[in-house]
Amino acid sequence: MKKRILAAVFTLMMLLSACGEDPLKTASRAAELYGGLESFSATVLVTMDHGDYLTDYVLNHSFSQNTHVLTVSEPLSLSGLTFSANGEDLELSFDGVVFLPPSLDGTGATPVKLLPDMLKALSSGNYEGVFSLTEDDKPLISVSVWSELDGDEFMHRITLDSESLVPVCAQVFCRGKAVLTAEFTEVTLNSSSNE
């Protein structure tokens, strides 16, 4: 019975791999694209799992000139809250007031840390796993990549459109538990590798 299941899984993987470009070539293109990333913007629907409860956000994430800016659209009570991070420098603004917290260290797994880390992880090309899939007749590629952030290890599982390489959705795991799920819409990016 186990042999039949393994054979079926192997056959399925071979069929998925047979469709379109070799997944490893697509992954290599993704690493090159994100390694030369000059600008990025997306609307991101994020769910954070805090263990006892979930929180949902709609964020506008943009990146340019080495700065990530995340602005909350929903929930409405936080709408307009903006985080701007350039390396270790962080600026938080809300309703015209600007705060300069010392850093994000010790804040745990938050979208403000994990979404920029996801783009950095994509640029590394050190993918632990790569596989092709199709959803609604659309060819996709899923990559899994480890990153370390503030002493914690995170596994990013990111699904990209195989042709444009823009992110479609992602999950971030810490200690074997999904701490963040994200869906990306209205994605635009510019990379030096496109030129």
Coordinates of N, CA and C in Angstrom, one line a residue:
M1 N 0.8 -1.2 0.0 CA 0.0 0.0 0.0 C 0.9 1.3 0.0
K2 N 1.9 1.3 0.9 CA 2.8 2.4 0.9 C 3.5 2.6 -0.4
K3 N 3.9 1.5 -1.0 CA 4.6 1.6 -2.3 C 3.7 2.3 -3.4
R4 N 2.4 1.9 -3.4 CA 1.5 2.4 -4.3 C 1.3 3.9 -4.1
I5 N 1.2 4.3 -2.8 CA 1.0 5.8 -2.5 C 2.2 6.5 -3.0
L6 N 3.4 6.0 -2.6 CA 4.7 6.7 -3.1 C 4.8 6.7 -4.6
A7 N 4.4 5.7 -5.2 CA 4.4 5.7 -6.7 C 3.5 6.7 -7.3
A8 N 2.3 6.8 -6.7 CA 1.3 7.8 -7.1 C 1.8 9.2 -6.9
V9 N 2.4 9.5 -5.7 CA 3.0 10.8 -5.5 C 4.1 11.1 -6.4
F10 N 5.0 10.2 -6.7 CA 6.1 10.4 -7.6 C 5.6 10.7 -9.0
T11 N 4.6 9.9 -9.4 CA 4.0 10.1 -10.8 C 3.4 11.5 -10.9
L12 N 2.7 11.9 -9.8 CA 2.1 13.3 -9.8 C 3.2 14.3 -9.9
M13 N 4.2 14.2 -9.1 CA 5.3 15.2 -9.2 C 5.9 15.2 -10.6
M14 N 6.1 14.1 -11.2 CA 6.7 14.1 -12.5 C 5.8 14.7 -13.5
L15 N 4.5 14.5 -13.4 CA 3.5 15.1 -14.3 C 3.5 16.6 -14.1
L16 N 3.5 17.1 -12.9 CA 3.6 18.5 -12.6 C 4.8 19.1 -13.2
S17 N 6.0 18.4 -13.0 CA 7.2 19.0 -13.5 C 7.3 19.0 -15.0
A18 N 6.6 18.1 -15.6 CA 6.6 18.0 -17.1 C 5.9 19.2 -17.7
C19 N 5.1 19.9 -17.0 CA 4.4 21.0 -17.6 C 5.2 22.3 -17.5
G20 N 5.5 22.9 -18.7 CA 6.2 24.2 -18.7 C 7.6 24.0 -18.4
E21 N 8.2 25.2 -18.0 CA 9.6 25.3 -17.8 C 10.0 24.5 -16.5
D22 N 11.3 24.0 -16.5 CA 11.8 23.3 -15.4 C 11.7 24.2 -14.2
P23 N 11.1 23.6 -13.1 CA 10.9 24.4 -11.8 C 12.2 25.0 -11.3
L24 N 13.3 24.3 -11.5 CA 14.6 24.8 -11.0 C 15.1 26.1 -11.8
K25 N 14.8 26.0 -13.1 CA 15.1 27.2 -13.9 C 14.2 28.4 -13.6
T26 N 13.0 28.1 -13.3 CA 12.1 29.2 -12.9 C 12.5 29.8 -11.5
A27 N 12.9 28.9 -10.6 CA 13.4 29.3 -9.3 C 14.7 30.2 -9.5
S28 N 15.5 29.8 -10.4 CA 16.7 30.6 -10.6 C 16.4 32.0 -11.2
R29 N 15.4 32.0 -12.1 CA 14.9 33.3 -12.6 C 14.4 34.2 -11.5
A30 N 13.7 33.5 -10.5 CA 13.1 34.3 -9.4 C 14.2 34.9 -8.5
A31 N 15.2 34.1 -8.2 CA 16.3 34.6 -7.4 C 17.0 35.7 -8.1
E32 N 17.2 35.6 -9.4 CA 17.8 36.7 -10.1 C 17.0 38.0 -10.1
L33 N 15.7 37.8 -10.3 CA 14.8 38.9 -10.3 C 14.7 39.7 -9.0
Y34 N 14.5 38.9 -7.9 CA 14.4 39.5 -6.6 C 15.8 40.0 -6.1
G35 N 16.9 39.4 -6.6 CA 18.2 39.8 -6.2 C 18.5 41.2 -6.8
G36 N 17.9 41.6 -7.9 CA 18.1 42.9 -8.5 C 16.9 43.8 -8.2
L37 N 16.0 43.5 -7.2 CA 14.8 44.3 -7.0 C 15.1 45.7 -6.7
E38 N 14.5 46.6 -7.5 CA 14.6 48.0 -7.3 C 13.4 48.7 -6.7
S39 N 12.2 48.1 -7.1 CA 11.0 48.6 -6.5 C 9.9 47.5 -6.5
F40 N 9.0 47.6 -5.6 CA 8.0 46.6 -5.4 C 6.8 47.3 -4.8
S41 N 5.6 46.9 -5.2 CA 4.4 47.3 -4.5 C 3.3 46.3 -4.6
A42 N 2.5 46.2 -3.6 CA 1.4 45.2 -3.6 C 0.4 45.5 -2.5
T43 N -0.8 45.1 -2.7 CA -1.8 45.0 -1.6 C -1.7 43.6 -1.1
V44 N -1.6 43.5 0.3 CA -1.4 42.2 0.9 C -2.5 42.0 1.9
L45 N -3.2 40.9 1.8 CA -4.2 40.4 2.8 C -3.4 39.5 3.7
V46 N -3.3 39.9 4.9 CA -2.4 39.1 5.9 C -3.3 38.6 7.0
T47 N -3.1 37.4 7.4 CA -3.6 36.8 8.6 C -2.5 36.4 9.5
M48 N -2.4 36.9 10.7 CA -1.4 36.5 11.7 C -2.1 35.6 12.7
D49 N -1.4 34.5 13.0 CA -1.9 33.5 14.0 C -1.0 33.7 15.3
H50 N -1.7 34.2 16.3 CA -1.0 34.5 17.6 C -1.2 33.4 18.6
G51 N -1.7 32.3 18.1 CA -1.8 31.1 19.0 C -3.3 31.0 19.5
D52 N -3.7 32.0 20.3 CA -5.1 32.0 20.8 C -6.1 32.7 20.0
Y53 N -5.6 33.5 19.0 CA -6.5 34.3 18.2 C -5.8 34.6 16.9
L54 N -6.6 35.1 15.9 CA -6.1 35.5 14.6 C -6.3 37.0 14.4
T55 N -5.5 37.7 13.7 CA -5.8 39.0 13.3 C -5.6 39.2 11.8
D56 N -6.5 39.9 11.2 CA -6.5 40.1 9.7 C -6.1 41.5 9.4
Y57 N -5.3 41.7 8.4 CA -4.9 43.1 8.0 C -5.0 43.1 6.5
V58 N -5.2 44.3 6.0 CA -5.0 44.6 4.6 C -3.9 45.7 4.6
L59 N -2.8 45.4 4.0 CA -1.6 46.3 4.0 C -1.2 46.7 2.6
N60 N -0.8 47.9 2.4 CA -0.1 48.3 1.2 C 1.4 48.3 1.4
H61 N 2.1 47.4 0.7 CA 3.5 47.3 0.9 C 4.2 47.8 -0.3
S62 N 5.2 48.7 0.0 CA 6.0 49.2 -1.1 C 7.4 49.2 -0.7
F63 N 8.3 49.0 -1.7 CA 9.7 49.0 -1.5 C 10.4 49.8 -2.6
S64 N 11.3 50.7 -2.2 CA 12.1 51.4 -3.2 C 13.3 52.0 -2.4
Q65 N 14.4 52.2 -3.1 CA 15.6 52.9 -2.5 C 15.9 52.3 -1.1
N66 N 15.8 50.9 -1.0 CA 16.2 50.2 0.2 C 15.3 50.5 1.4
T67 N 14.1 51.0 1.1 CA 13.1 51.3 2.2 C 11.8 50.6 1.9
H68 N 11.3 49.9 3.0 CA 10.0 49.2 3.0 C 9.0 50.1 3.7
V69 N 7.9 50.3 3.0 CA 6.8 51.1 3.7 C 5.5 50.2 3.7
L70 N 5.0 50.0 4.8 CA 3.8 49.3 5.0 C 2.7 50.2 5.6
T71 N 1.6 50.3 4.9 CA 0.5 51.1 5.4 C -0.7 50.3 5.6
V72 N -1.4 50.4 6.8 CA -2.6 49.6 7.1 C -3.8 50.3 6.4
S73 N -4.5 49.4 5.7 CA -5.8 49.9 5.1 C -7.0 49.4 6.0
E74 N -6.9 48.1 6.5 CA -7.8 47.5 7.3 C -7.1 46.8 8.4
P75 N -7.6 46.7 9.6 CA -8.9 47.2 10.1 C -9.0 48.7 10.1
L76 N -10.2 49.3 10.0 CA -10.4 50.7 9.9 C -9.8 51.4 11.1
S77 N -9.8 50.8 12.3 CA -9.3 51.5 13.5 C -7.8 51.8 13.4
L78 N -7.1 51.0 12.5 CA -5.7 51.3 12.3 C -5.4 51.9 10.9
S79 N -6.4 52.2 10.2 CA -6.2 52.7 8.8 C -5.3 53.9 8.8
G80 N -4.3 53.9 8.0 CA -3.4 55.0 7.9 C -2.1 54.8 8.7
L81 N -2.1 53.9 9.6 CA -0.9 53.6 10.4 C 0.2 53.1 9.4
T82 N 1.4 53.8 9.4 CA 2.4 53.5 8.4 C 3.7 53.2 9.1
F83 N 4.4 52.2 8.6 CA 5.7 51.8 9.1 C 6.6 52.0 7.9
S84 N 7.7 52.6 8.2 CA 8.8 52.8 7.2 C 10.1 52.2 7.8
A85 N 10.7 51.3 7.1 CA 11.9 50.6 7.6 C 13.0 50.6 6.6
N86 N 14.1 51.1 7.0 CA 15.3 51.1 6.1 C 16.4 50.5 6.9
G87 N 16.6 49.2 6.7 CA 17.6 48.5 7.6 C 17.1 48.4 9.0
E88 N 17.8 48.9 9.9 CA 17.5 49.0 11.3 C 16.7 50.2 11.7
D89 N 16.7 51.2 10.8 CA 15.9 52.5 11.1 C 14.5 52.3 10.8
L90 N 13.7 52.6 11.8 CA 12.2 52.5 11.7 C 11.5 53.7 12.1
E91 N 10.5 54.1 11.3 CA 9.7 55.2 11.6 C 8.2 54.8 11.5
L92 N 7.5 55.2 12.5 CA 6.1 54.8 12.6 C 5.3 56.1 12.6
S93 N 4.3 56.2 11.7 CA 3.5 57.5 11.7 C 2.0 57.1 11.7
F94 N 1.2 58.0 12.4 CA -0.2 57.8 12.4 C -0.9 59.1 12.6
D95 N -1.8 59.4 11.7 CA -2.6 60.7 11.9 C -1.7 61.9 12.0
G96 N -0.6 61.9 11.2 CA 0.3 63.1 11.2 C 1.4 63.1 12.3
V97 N 1.3 62.1 13.2 CA 2.3 62.1 14.3 C 3.4 61.0 13.9
V98 N 4.6 61.4 14.1 CA 5.7 60.5 13.7 C 6.4 60.0 15.0
F99 N 6.6 58.7 15.1 CA 7.3 58.1 16.2 C 8.6 57.4 15.7
L100 N 9.6 57.5 16.5 CA 10.9 56.8 16.1 C 11.3 55.8 17.1
P101 N 10.7 54.6 17.1 CA 11.0 53.6 18.0 C 12.5 53.1 17.7
P102 N 13.2 52.6 18.7 CA 14.6 52.3 18.5 C 14.8 51.2 17.5
S103 N 14.0 50.1 17.5 CA 14.1 49.1 16.5 C 12.9 48.2 16.6
L104 N 12.8 47.1 15.8 CA 11.8 46.2 15.8 C 12.1 45.0 16.7
D105 N 13.4 45.0 17.2 CA 13.8 43.8 18.0 C 12.8 43.5 19.2
G106 N 12.5 42.3 19.3 CA 11.6 41.9 20.4 C 10.2 42.0 20.2
T107 N 9.8 42.4 19.0 CA 8.4 42.6 18.7 C 7.7 41.3 18.2
G108 N 8.5 40.3 18.1 CA 7.9 39.0 17.6 C 7.6 39.0 16.1
A109 N 6.9 38.0 15.7 CA 6.6 37.8 14.3 C 5.5 38.8 13.9
T110 N 5.8 39.8 13.1 CA 4.8 40.8 12.7 C 4.9 41.0 11.2
P111 N 3.8 41.4 10.5 CA 3.9 41.7 9.1 C 5.0 42.7 8.7
V112 N 5.3 43.6 9.7 CA 6.3 44.7 9.4 C 7.6 44.1 9.3
K113 N 7.9 43.0 10.0 CA 9.2 42.3 9.9 C 9.2 41.2 8.8
L114 N 8.1 40.5 8.7 CA 8.1 39.3 7.9 C 7.9 39.5 6.4
L115 N 7.1 40.6 6.0 CA 7.0 40.8 4.6 C 8.3 41.3 3.9
P116 N 9.0 42.3 4.6 CA 10.3 42.6 4.0 C 11.3 41.4 4.0
D117 N 11.2 40.6 5.1 CA 12.1 39.5 5.1 C 11.8 38.5 4.0
M118 N 10.5 38.4 3.6 CA 10.1 37.5 2.6 C 10.8 37.9 1.2
L119 N 10.8 39.2 0.9 CA 11.5 39.6 -0.3 C 13.0 39.3 -0.2
K120 N 13.6 39.6 0.9 CA 15.0 39.3 1.1 C 15.3 37.8 0.9
A121 N 14.4 37.0 1.5 CA 14.6 35.5 1.4 C 14.5 35.1 -0.1
L122 N 13.5 35.7 -0.9 CA 13.4 35.3 -2.3 C 14.7 35.7 -3.0
S123 N 15.3 36.7 -2.7 CA 16.5 37.2 -3.4 C 17.7 36.3 -3.1
S124 N 17.7 35.5 -2.0 CA 18.8 34.7 -1.6 C 19.1 33.5 -2.6
G125 N 18.0 33.0 -3.1 CA 18.1 31.8 -4.0 C 18.4 30.5 -3.3
N126 N 18.5 30.6 -2.0 CA 18.9 29.4 -1.2 C 17.6 28.6 -0.9
Y127 N 16.9 28.1 -1.9 CA 15.6 27.5 -1.7 C 15.8 26.1 -1.3
E128 N 15.0 25.7 -0.2 CA 15.1 24.4 0.3 C 14.2 23.4 -0.5
G129 N 13.1 24.0 -1.1 CA 12.2 23.2 -1.9 C 11.7 24.0 -3.0
V130 N 11.5 23.4 -4.1 CA 10.9 24.0 -5.3 C 10.0 23.0 -6.0
F131 N 8.8 23.5 -6.3 CA 7.9 22.6 -7.1 C 6.9 23.4 -7.9
S132 N 6.4 22.8 -9.0 CA 5.5 23.5 -9.9 C 4.1 23.0 -9.5
L133 N 3.1 23.8 -9.7 CA 1.7 23.5 -9.6 C 0.9 24.3 -10.5
T134 N -0.4 24.0 -10.7 CA -1.3 24.7 -11.5 C -2.6 25.0 -10.7
E135 N -3.0 26.2 -10.8 CA -4.3 26.6 -10.1 C -5.1 27.4 -11.1
D136 N -6.3 27.0 -11.4 CA -7.2 27.7 -12.3 C -6.5 27.9 -13.7
D137 N -5.8 26.8 -14.1 CA -5.1 26.8 -15.4 C -3.9 27.7 -15.5
K138 N -3.5 28.2 -14.3 CA -2.4 29.1 -14.2 C -1.1 28.4 -13.7
P139 N 0.0 28.4 -14.4 CA 1.2 27.8 -13.9 C 1.8 28.6 -12.8
L140 N 2.1 27.9 -11.7 CA 2.7 28.5 -10.5 C 3.9 27.7 -10.1
I141 N 4.8 28.4 -9.3 CA 5.9 27.7 -8.7 C 5.9 28.1 -7.2
S142 N 6.2 27.1 -6.4 CA 6.3 27.3 -4.9 C 7.7 27.1 -4.5
V143 N 8.3 28.0 -3.7 CA 9.6 27.9 -3.2 C 9.5 28.0 -1.7
S144 N 10.4 27.2 -1.0 CA 10.5 27.3 0.4 C 11.9 27.7 0.7
V145 N 12.0 28.7 1.6 CA 13.4 29.2 2.0 C 13.4 29.6 3.4
W146 N 14.5 29.3 4.1 CA 14.7 29.6 5.5 C 15.3 31.1 5.6
S147 N 15.0 31.7 6.7 CA 15.6 33.0 7.0 C 15.7 33.1 8.5
E148 N 16.6 33.9 9.0 CA 16.8 34.1 10.4 C 16.5 35.6 10.7
L149 N 15.7 35.9 11.7 CA 15.3 37.2 12.0 C 15.2 37.3 13.5
D150 N 16.1 38.2 14.1 CA 16.1 38.5 15.6 C 16.2 37.2 16.4
G151 N 17.1 36.3 15.9 CA 17.3 35.0 16.6 C 16.3 33.9 16.4
D152 N 15.2 34.2 15.6 CA 14.3 33.1 15.3 C 14.5 32.7 13.8
E153 N 14.2 31.4 13.6 CA 14.3 30.9 12.2 C 12.8 30.8 11.7
F154 N 12.7 31.3 10.4 CA 11.4 31.3 9.8 C 11.5 30.5 8.4
M155 N 10.5 29.8 8.1 CA 10.4 29.1 6.8 C 9.4 29.9 6.0
H156 N 9.8 30.5 4.9 CA 8.8 31.1 4.0 C 8.5 30.2 2.9
R157 N 7.2 29.9 2.7 CA 6.7 29.1 1.6 C 6.0 30.1 0.7
I158 N 6.5 30.4 -0.5 CA 6.0 31.5 -1.3 C 5.6 30.9 -2.7
T159 N 4.4 31.2 -3.1 CA 3.9 30.8 -4.4 C 4.0 32.0 -5.3
L160 N 4.6 31.8 -6.5 CA 4.8 32.8 -7.5 C 4.2 32.4 -8.8
D161 N 3.7 33.4 -9.5 CA 3.3 33.1 -10.9 C 4.5 32.7 -11.7
S162 N 4.5 31.6 -12.4 CA 5.6 31.0 -13.1 C 6.1 32.0 -14.2
E163 N 5.2 32.7 -14.8 CA 5.7 33.6 -15.9 C 6.2 34.9 -15.4
S164 N 5.4 35.7 -14.7 CA 5.7 37.0 -14.2 C 6.6 37.0 -13.0
L165 N 6.6 35.9 -12.2 CA 7.3 35.7 -11.0 C 6.8 36.6 -9.8
V166 N 5.6 37.2 -10.0 CA 5.1 38.0 -8.9 C 4.5 37.1 -7.8
P167 N 4.6 37.4 -6.5 CA 4.0 36.6 -5.5 C 2.5 36.5 -5.6
V168 N 1.9 35.3 -5.4 CA 0.5 35.1 -5.4 C 0.0 34.9 -3.9
C169 N 0.7 34.1 -3.2 CA 0.4 33.9 -1.8 C 1.6 33.3 -1.1
A170 N 1.5 33.3 0.2 CA 2.7 32.8 1.0 C 2.2 32.4 2.4
Q171 N 3.0 31.6 3.0 CA 2.9 31.2 4.4 C 4.3 31.3 5.0
V172 N 4.3 31.7 6.3 CA 5.5 31.8 7.1 C 5.4 31.0 8.3
F173 N 6.3 30.1 8.5 CA 6.3 29.2 9.6 C 7.4 29.5 10.6
C174 N 7.1 29.3 11.9 CA 8.1 29.5 12.9 C 7.9 28.3 13.9
R175 N 9.0 27.5 14.1 CA 8.9 26.3 15.0 C 7.8 25.4 14.5
G176 N 7.7 25.2 13.2 CA 6.7 24.3 12.7 C 5.3 24.7 12.6
K177 N 5.0 26.0 13.1 CA 3.6 26.5 13.1 C 3.5 27.7 12.2
A178 N 2.4 27.7 11.4 CA 2.2 28.8 10.5 C 1.8 30.0 11.3
V179 N 2.6 31.1 11.2 CA 2.4 32.3 12.0 C 1.8 33.4 11.1
L180 N 2.0 33.3 9.8 CA 1.5 34.3 8.9 C 1.1 33.7 7.6
T181 N -0.1 34.1 7.0 CA -0.5 33.7 5.7 C -0.8 35.0 4.9
A182 N -0.5 35.1 3.7 CA -0.6 36.3 2.9 C -1.1 36.0 1.5
E183 N -1.9 36.9 1.0 CA -2.4 36.9 -0.4 C -2.0 38.2 -1.0
F184 N -1.4 38.2 -2.2 CA -0.9 39.4 -2.8 C -1.8 39.7 -4.0
T185 N -2.2 41.0 -4.2 CA -2.9 41.5 -5.3 C -2.2 42.8 -5.8
E186 N -2.5 43.2 -7.0 CA -2.1 44.5 -7.5 C -0.5 44.6 -7.4
V187 N 0.2 43.6 -7.7 CA 1.6 43.5 -7.6 C 2.3 44.2 -8.8
T188 N 3.2 45.1 -8.5 CA 4.1 45.6 -9.6 C 5.5 45.5 -9.0
L189 N 6.5 45.2 -9.9 CA 7.9 45.2 -9.5 C 8.8 45.6 -10.6
N190 N 9.9 46.2 -10.2 CA 10.9 46.6 -11.2 C 12.2 46.0 -10.7
S191 N 13.0 45.4 -11.6 CA 14.2 44.8 -11.2 C 15.3 45.1 -12.2
S192 N 16.5 45.3 -11.8 CA 17.6 45.5 -12.7 C 17.8 44.3 -13.6
S193 N 17.3 43.1 -13.2 CA 17.5 42.0 -14.1 C 16.5 42.0 -15.3
N194 N 15.5 42.9 -15.2 CA 14.6 43.1 -16.3 C 15.2 43.9 -17.5
E195 N 16.2 44.6 -17.2 CA 16.8 45.5 -18.2 C 17.7 44.9 -19.2

